[in-house]
Short mmCIF file of C-alpha atoms in Angstrom, two decimals:
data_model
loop_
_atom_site.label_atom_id
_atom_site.label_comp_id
_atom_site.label_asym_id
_atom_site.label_seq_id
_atom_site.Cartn_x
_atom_site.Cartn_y
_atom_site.Cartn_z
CA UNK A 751 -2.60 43.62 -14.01
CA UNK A 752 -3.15 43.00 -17.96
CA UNK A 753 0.16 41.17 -18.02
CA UNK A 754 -0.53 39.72 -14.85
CA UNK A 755 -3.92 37.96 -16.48
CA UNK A 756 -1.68 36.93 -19.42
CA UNK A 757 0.92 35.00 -17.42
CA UNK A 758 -1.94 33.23 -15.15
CA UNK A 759 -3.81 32.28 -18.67
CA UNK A 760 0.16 30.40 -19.72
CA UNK A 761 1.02 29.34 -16.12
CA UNK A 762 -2.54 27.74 -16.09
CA UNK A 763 -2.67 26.25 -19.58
CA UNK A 764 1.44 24.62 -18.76
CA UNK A 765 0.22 23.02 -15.59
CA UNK A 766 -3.61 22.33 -16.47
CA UNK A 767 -2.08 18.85 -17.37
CA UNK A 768 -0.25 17.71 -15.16
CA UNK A 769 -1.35 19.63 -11.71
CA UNK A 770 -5.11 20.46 -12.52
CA UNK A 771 -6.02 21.42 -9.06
CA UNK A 772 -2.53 23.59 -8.95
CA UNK A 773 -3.36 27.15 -6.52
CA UNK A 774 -2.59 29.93 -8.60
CA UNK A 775 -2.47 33.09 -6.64
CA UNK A 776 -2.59 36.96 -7.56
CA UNK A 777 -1.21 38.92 -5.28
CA UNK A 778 -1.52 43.06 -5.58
CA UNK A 779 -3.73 44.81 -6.93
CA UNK A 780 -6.76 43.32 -7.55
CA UNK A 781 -10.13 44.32 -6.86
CA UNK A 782 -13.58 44.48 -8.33
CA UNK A 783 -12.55 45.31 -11.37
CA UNK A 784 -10.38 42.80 -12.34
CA UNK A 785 -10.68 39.85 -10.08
CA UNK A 786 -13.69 37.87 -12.92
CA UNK A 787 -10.83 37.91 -15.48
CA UNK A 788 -8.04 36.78 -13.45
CA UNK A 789 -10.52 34.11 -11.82
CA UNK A 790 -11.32 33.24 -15.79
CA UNK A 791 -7.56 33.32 -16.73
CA UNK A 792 -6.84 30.21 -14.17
CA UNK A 793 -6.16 32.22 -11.12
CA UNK A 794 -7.91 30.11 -7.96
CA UNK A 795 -5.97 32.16 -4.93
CA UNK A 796 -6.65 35.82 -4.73
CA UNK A 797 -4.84 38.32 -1.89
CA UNK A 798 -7.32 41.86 -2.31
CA UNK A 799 -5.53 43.91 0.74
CA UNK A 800 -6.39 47.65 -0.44
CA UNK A 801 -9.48 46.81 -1.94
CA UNK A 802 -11.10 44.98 0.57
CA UNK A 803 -8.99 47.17 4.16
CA UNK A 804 -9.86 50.05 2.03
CA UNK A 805 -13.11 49.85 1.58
CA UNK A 806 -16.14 51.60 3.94
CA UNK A 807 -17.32 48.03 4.85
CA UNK A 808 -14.91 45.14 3.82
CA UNK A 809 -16.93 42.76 4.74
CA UNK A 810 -19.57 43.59 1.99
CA UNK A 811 -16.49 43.99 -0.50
CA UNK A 812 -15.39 40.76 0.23
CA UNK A 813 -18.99 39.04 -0.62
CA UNK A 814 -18.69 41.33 -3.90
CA UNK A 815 -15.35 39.70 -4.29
CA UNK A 816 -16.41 36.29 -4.39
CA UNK A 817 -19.65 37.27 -6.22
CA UNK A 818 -17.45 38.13 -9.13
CA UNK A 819 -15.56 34.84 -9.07
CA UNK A 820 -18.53 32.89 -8.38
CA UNK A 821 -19.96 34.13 -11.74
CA UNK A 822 -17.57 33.20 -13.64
CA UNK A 823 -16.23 30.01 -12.37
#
């Protein structure tokens, strides 16, 4: 994921120009602890399949999910 939050920072600053409102989506592994700085790296789109089917109650990590995001957007 580091790299991952590297290449969503370029793809967003190339497009934020041209295609502001352009979806950028992260797909694999992401979870609570690194969705805020993908979400602050440009990435608008996220797919959390382990973290959220994993979890005890998805449902509640799904709000935590978009708690994160909501923070830092």
């Amino acid at each position: 994921i580091p790299a991952m939050i590297e290449r969503v920072r370029e793809i967003r600053s190339l497009t934020s120009s041209n295609f502001p409102n352009l979806e950028i989506q992260v797909d694999g592994g992401v979870d609570h602890t690194n969705i805020a700085s993908l979400a602050l790296a440009g990435a608008n789109n996220f797919v959390a399949g382990s973290s959220v089917f994993g979890a005890s109650d998805p449902d509640l990590a799904v709000r935590e999910l978009r708690q994160l995001v909501n923070a830092v957007s």
